[in-house]
PDB file of C-alpha atoms in Angstrom:
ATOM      1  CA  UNK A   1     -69.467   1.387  38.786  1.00 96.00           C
ATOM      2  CA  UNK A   2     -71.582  -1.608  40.023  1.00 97.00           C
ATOM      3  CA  UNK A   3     -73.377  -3.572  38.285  1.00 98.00           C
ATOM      4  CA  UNK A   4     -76.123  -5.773  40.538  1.00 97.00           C
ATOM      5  CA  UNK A   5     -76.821  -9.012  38.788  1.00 95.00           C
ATOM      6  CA  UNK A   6     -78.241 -12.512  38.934  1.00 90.00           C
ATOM      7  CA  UNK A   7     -78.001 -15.569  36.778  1.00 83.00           C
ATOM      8  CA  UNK A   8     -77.951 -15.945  33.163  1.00 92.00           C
ATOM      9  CA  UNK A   9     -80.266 -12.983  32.299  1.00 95.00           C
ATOM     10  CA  UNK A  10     -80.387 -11.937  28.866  1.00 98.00           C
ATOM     11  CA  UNK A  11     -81.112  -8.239  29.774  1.00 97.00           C
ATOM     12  CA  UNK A  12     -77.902  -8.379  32.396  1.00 98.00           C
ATOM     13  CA  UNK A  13     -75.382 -10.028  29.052  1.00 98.00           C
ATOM     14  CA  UNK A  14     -76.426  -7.138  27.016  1.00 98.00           C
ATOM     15  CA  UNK A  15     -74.777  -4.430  29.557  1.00 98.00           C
ATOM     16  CA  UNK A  16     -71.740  -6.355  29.777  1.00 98.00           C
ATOM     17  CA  UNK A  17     -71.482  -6.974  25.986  1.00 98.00           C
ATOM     18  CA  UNK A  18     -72.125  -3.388  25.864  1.00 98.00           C
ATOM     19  CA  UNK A  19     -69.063  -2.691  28.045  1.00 98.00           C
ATOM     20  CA  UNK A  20     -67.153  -5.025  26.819  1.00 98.00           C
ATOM     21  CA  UNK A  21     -67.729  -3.310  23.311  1.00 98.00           C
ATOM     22  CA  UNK A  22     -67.197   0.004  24.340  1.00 98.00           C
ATOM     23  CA  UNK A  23     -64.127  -0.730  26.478  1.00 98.00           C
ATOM     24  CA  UNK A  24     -65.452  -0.253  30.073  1.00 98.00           C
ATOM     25  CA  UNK A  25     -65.422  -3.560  31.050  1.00 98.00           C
ATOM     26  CA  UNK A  26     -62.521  -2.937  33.524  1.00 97.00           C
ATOM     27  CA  UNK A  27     -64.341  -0.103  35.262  1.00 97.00           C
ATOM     28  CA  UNK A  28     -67.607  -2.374  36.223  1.00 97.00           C
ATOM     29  CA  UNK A  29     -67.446  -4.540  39.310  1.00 97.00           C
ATOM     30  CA  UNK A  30     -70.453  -7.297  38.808  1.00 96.00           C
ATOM     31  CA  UNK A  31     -72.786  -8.061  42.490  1.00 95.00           C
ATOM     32  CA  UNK A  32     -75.187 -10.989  42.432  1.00 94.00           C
ATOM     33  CA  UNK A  33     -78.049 -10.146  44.358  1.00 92.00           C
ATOM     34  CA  UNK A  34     -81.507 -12.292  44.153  1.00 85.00           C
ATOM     35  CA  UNK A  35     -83.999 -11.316  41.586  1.00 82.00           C
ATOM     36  CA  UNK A  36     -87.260 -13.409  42.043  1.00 80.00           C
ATOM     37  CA  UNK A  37     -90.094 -12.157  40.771  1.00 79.00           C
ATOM     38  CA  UNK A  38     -91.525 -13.131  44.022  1.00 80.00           C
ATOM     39  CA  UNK A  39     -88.758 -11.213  46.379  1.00 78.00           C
ATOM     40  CA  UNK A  40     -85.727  -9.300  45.270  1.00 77.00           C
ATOM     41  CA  UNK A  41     -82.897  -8.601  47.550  1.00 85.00           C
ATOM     42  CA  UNK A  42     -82.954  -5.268  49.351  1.00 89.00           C
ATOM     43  CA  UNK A  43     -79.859  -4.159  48.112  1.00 90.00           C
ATOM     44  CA  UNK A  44     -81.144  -4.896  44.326  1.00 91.00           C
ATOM     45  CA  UNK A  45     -84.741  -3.154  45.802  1.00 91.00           C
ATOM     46  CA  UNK A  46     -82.794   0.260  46.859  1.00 91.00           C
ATOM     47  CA  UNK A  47     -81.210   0.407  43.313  1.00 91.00           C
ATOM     48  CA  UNK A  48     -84.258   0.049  41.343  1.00 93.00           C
ATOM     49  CA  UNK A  49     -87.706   0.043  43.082  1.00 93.00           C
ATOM     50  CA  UNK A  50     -89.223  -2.489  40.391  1.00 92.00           C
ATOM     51  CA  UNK A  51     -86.812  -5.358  42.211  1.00 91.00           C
ATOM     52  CA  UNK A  52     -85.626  -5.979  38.723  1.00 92.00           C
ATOM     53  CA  UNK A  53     -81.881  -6.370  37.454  1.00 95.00           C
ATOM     54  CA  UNK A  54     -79.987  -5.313  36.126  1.00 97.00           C
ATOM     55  CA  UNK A  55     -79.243  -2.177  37.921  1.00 97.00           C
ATOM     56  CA  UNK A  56     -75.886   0.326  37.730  1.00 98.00           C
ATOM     57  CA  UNK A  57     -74.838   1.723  40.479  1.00 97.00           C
ATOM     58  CA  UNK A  58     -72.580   4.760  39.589  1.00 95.00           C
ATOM     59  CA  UNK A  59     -70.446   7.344  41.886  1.00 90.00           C
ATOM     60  CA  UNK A  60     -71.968  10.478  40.104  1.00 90.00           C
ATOM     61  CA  UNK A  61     -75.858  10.061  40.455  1.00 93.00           C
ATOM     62  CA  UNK A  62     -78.370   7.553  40.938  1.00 95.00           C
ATOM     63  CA  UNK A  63     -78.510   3.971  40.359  1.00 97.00           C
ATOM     64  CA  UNK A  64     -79.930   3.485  36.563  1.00 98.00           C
ATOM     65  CA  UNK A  65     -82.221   0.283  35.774  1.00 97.00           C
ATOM     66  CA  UNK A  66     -83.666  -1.023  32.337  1.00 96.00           C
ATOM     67  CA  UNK A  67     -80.813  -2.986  30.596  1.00 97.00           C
ATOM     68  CA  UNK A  68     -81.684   0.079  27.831  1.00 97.00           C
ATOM     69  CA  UNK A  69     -80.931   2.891  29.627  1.00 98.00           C
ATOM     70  CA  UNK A  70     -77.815   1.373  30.857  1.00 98.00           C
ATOM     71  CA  UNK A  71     -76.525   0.560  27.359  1.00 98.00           C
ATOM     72  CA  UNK A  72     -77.655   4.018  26.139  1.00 98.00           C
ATOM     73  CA  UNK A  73     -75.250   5.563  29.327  1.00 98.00           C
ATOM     74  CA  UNK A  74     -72.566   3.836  28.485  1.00 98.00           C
ATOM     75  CA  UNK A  75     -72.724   4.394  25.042  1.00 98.00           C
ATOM     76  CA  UNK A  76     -73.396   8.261  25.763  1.00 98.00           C
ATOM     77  CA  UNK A  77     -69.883   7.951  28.110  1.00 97.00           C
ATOM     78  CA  UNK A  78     -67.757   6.339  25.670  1.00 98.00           C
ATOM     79  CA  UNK A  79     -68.934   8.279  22.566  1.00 98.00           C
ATOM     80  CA  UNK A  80     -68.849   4.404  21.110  1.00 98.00           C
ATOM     81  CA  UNK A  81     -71.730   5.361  18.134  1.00 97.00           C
ATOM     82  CA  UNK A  82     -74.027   2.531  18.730  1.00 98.00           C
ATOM     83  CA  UNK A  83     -76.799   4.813  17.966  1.00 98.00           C
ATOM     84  CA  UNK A  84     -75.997   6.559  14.884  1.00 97.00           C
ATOM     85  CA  UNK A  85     -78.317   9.069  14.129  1.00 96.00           C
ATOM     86  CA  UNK A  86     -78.704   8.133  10.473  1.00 93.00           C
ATOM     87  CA  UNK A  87     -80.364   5.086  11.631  1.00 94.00           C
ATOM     88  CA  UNK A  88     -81.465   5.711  14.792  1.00 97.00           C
ATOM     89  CA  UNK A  89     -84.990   4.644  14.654  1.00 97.00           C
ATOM     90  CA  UNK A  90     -84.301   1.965  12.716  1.00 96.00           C
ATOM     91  CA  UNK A  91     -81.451   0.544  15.615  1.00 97.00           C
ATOM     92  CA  UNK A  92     -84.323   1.564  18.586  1.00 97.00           C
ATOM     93  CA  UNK A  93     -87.283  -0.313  17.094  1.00 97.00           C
ATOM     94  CA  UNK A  94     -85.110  -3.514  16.874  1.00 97.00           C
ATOM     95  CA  UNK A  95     -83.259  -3.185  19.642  1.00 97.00           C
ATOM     96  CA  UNK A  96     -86.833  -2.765  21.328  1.00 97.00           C
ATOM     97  CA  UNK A  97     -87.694  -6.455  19.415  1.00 98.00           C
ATOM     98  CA  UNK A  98     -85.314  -8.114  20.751  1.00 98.00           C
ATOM     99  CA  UNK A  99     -85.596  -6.669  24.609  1.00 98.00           C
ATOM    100  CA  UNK A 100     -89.514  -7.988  23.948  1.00 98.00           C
ATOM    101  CA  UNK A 101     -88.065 -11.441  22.481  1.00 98.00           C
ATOM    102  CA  UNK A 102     -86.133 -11.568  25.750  1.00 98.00           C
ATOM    103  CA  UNK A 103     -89.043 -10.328  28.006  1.00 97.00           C
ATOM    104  CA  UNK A 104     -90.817 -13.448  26.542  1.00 98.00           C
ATOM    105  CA  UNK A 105     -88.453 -15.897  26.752  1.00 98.00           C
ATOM    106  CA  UNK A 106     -88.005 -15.147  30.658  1.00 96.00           C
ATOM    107  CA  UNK A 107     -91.366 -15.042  30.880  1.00 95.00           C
ATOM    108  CA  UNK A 108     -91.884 -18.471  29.742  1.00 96.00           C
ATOM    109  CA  UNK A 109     -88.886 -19.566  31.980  1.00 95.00           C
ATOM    110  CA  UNK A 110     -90.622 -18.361  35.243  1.00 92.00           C
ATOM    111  CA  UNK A 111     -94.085 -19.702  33.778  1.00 92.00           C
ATOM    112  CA  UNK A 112     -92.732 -23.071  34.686  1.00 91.00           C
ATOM    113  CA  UNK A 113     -90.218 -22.365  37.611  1.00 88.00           C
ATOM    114  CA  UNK A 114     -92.438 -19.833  40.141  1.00 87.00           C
ATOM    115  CA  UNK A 115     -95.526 -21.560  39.671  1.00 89.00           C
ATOM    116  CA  UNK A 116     -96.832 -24.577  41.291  1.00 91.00           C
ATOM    117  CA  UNK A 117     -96.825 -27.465  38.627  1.00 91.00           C
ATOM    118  CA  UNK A 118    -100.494 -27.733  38.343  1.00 91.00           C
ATOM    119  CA  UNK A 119    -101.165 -23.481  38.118  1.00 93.00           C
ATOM    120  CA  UNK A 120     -98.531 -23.840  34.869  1.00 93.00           C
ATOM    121  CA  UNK A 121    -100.624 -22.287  32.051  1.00 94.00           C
ATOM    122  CA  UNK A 122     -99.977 -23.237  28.789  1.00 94.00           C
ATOM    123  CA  UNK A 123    -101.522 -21.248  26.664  1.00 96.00           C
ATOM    124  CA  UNK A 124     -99.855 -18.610  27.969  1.00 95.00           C
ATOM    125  CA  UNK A 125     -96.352 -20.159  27.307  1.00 96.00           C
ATOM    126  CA  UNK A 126     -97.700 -20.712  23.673  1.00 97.00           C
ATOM    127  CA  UNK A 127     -98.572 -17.053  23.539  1.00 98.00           C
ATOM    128  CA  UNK A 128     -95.358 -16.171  24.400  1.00 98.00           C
ATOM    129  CA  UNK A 129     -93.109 -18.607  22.176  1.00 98.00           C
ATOM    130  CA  UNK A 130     -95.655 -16.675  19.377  1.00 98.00           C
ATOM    131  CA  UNK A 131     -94.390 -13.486  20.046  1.00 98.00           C
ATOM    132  CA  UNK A 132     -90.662 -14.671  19.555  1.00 98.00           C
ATOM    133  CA  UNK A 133     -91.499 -16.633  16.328  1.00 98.00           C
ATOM    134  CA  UNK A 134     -93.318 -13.430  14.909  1.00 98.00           C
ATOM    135  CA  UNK A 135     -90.609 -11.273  15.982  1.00 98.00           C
ATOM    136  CA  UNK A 136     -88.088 -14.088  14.100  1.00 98.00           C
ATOM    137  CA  UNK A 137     -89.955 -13.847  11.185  1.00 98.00           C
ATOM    138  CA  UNK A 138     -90.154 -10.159  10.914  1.00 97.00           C
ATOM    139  CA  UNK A 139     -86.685 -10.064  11.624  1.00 97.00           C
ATOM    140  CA  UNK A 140     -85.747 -12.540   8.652  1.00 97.00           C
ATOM    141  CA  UNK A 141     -87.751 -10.618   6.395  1.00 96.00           C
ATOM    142  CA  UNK A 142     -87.581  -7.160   6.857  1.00 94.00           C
ATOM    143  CA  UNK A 143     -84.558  -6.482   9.315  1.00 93.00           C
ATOM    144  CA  UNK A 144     -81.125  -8.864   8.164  1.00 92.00           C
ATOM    145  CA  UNK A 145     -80.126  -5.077   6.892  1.00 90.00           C
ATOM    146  CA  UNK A 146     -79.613  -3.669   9.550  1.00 90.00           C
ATOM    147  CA  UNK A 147     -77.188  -6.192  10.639  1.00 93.00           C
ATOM    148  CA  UNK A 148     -73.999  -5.454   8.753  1.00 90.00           C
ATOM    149  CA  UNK A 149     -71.821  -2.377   8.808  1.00 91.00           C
ATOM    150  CA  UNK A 150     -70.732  -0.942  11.686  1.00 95.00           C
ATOM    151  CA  UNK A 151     -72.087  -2.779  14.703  1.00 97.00           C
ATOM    152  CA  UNK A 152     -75.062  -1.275  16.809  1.00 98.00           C
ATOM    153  CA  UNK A 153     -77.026  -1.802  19.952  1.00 98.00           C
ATOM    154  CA  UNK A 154     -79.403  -3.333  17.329  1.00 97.00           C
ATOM    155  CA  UNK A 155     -77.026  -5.983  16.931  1.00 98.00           C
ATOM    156  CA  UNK A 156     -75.374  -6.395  20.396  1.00 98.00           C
ATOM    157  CA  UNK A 157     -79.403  -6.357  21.654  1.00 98.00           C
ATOM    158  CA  UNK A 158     -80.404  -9.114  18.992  1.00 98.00           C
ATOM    159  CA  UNK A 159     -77.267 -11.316  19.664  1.00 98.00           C
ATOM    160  CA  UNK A 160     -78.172 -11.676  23.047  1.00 98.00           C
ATOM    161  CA  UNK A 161     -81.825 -12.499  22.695  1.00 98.00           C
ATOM    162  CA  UNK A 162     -80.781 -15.331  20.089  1.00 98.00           C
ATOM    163  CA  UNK A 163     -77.938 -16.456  22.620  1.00 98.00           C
ATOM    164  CA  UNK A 164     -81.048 -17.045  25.196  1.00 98.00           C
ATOM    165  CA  UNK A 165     -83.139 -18.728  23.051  1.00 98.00           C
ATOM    166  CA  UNK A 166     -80.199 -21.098  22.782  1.00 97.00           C
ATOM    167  CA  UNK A 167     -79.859 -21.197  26.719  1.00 97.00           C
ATOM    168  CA  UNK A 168     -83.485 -22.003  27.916  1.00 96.00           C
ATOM    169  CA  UNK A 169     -85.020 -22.970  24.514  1.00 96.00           C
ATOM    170  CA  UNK A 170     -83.009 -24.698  22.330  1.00 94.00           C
ATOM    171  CA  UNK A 171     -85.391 -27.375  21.744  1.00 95.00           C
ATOM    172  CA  UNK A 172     -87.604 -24.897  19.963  1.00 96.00           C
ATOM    173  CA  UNK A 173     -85.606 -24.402  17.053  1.00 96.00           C
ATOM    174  CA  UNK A 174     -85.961 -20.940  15.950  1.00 98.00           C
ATOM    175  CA  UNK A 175     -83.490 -21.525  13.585  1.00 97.00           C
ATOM    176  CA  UNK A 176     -85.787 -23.103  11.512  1.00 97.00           C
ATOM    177  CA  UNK A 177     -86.880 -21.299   7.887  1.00 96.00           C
ATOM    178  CA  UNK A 178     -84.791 -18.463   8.948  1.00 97.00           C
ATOM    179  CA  UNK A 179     -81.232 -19.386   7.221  1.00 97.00           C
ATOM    180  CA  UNK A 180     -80.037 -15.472   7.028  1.00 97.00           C
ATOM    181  CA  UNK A 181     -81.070 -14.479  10.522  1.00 98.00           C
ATOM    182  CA  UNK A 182     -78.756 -18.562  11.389  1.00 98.00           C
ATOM    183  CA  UNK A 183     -76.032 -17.242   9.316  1.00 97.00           C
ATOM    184  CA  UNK A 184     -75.383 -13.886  10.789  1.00 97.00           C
ATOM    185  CA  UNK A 185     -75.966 -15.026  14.740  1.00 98.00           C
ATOM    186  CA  UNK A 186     -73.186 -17.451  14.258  1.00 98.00           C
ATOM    187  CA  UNK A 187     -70.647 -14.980  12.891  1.00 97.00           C
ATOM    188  CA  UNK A 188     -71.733 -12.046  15.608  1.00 98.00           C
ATOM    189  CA  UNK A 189     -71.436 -15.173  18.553  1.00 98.00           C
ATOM    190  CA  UNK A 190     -67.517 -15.456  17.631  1.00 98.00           C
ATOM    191  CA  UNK A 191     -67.254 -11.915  18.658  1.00 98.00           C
ATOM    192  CA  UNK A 192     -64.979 -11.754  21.854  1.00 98.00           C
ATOM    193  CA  UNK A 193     -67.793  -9.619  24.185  1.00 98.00           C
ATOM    194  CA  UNK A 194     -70.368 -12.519  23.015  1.00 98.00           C
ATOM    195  CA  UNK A 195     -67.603 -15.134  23.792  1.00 97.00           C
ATOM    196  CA  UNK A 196     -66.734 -13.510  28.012  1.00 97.00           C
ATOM    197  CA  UNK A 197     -70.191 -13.172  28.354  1.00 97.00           C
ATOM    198  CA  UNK A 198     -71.738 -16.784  27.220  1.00 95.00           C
ATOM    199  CA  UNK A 199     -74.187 -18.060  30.014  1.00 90.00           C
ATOM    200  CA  UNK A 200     -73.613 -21.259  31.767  1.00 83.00           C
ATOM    201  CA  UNK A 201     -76.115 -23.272  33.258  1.00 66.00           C
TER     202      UNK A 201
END
């Protein structure tokens, strides 16, 4: 399997966490290809149409895109239980609030790095930075639950959206007012797959 990727994406360190987690690390070659939101490499454009990464590309079928449905197939071909069914709408809705925490956080990255300095909107970065700060705040109060036991994509999807907030917005401080949420993202970012897979600058 290939997996086409490019820079520090948080979407692209959830598939390899995912791997690394469900031992198929070893059986994913990694491409860089360019992923501007303004032009994408062909190669990344034949895999997935959006231009978006990351993408797999697999011997027995089509290329799949959407970090999600690349997590969910390799959690399907392992038979690694990240999904349990006893708490499987509980693992998609916050795995799905942290791939939106993410989606934000990029967004605001690219608010400030594709356009010209004086078309940066900030309002819209503010917007943005409110979605993660609800999202935080949800989290703290209704979700810390659902992050013990037996880990889940819930987990592996949250770590990563906290590990980007470190990368590209650290100055922010989500950690603020949100000691339990603090507490368990620096015991899951010891974890060896969070550890292989820390972005550098």
């Amino acid at each position: 399997m290939t997996l086409l990727m490019a820079g520090p994406s948080p979407f692209v360190r959830t598939v390899l966490v995912t791997a690394h987690e469900t031992g198929q690390i070893a059986e994913i070659e990694t491409r860089k290809v360019a992923a501007s939101p303004t032009g994408a490499d062909p190669e990344l454009v034949s895999a997935n149409p959006l231009g978006k990464i990351p993408a797999l590309m697999r011997p027995d079928g089509p290329a799949l895109y959407d970090s999600r449905v690349i997590c969910r197939y390799l959690d399907h071909r392992a038979q690694a239980g990240l999904y349990p069914d006893s708490r499987l709408w509980e693992v998609l809705t916050l795995e799905a609030t942290a791939q939106a925490m993410m989606d934000a956080g990029v967004s605001m990255v690219y608010e400030r790095r594709v356009r010209p300095e004086d078309m940066v909107y900030e309002p819209w970065i503010a917007g943005q930075w409110g979605k993660i700060t609800r999202a935080l705040d949800a989290v703290e109060a209704r979700w810390t639950s659902h992050l013990s036991g037996r880990l889940t994509m819930a987990q592996i999807a949250l770590g990563c959206a906290l590990g980007y907030l470190d990368f590209r917005h650290g100055d922010r401080g989500w950690r603020e007012g949100r000691p339990t949420l603090a507490a368990w993202y620096a015991r899951f970012a010891e974890r060896p797959s969070m550890q292989e897979t820390e972005p550098a600058a």
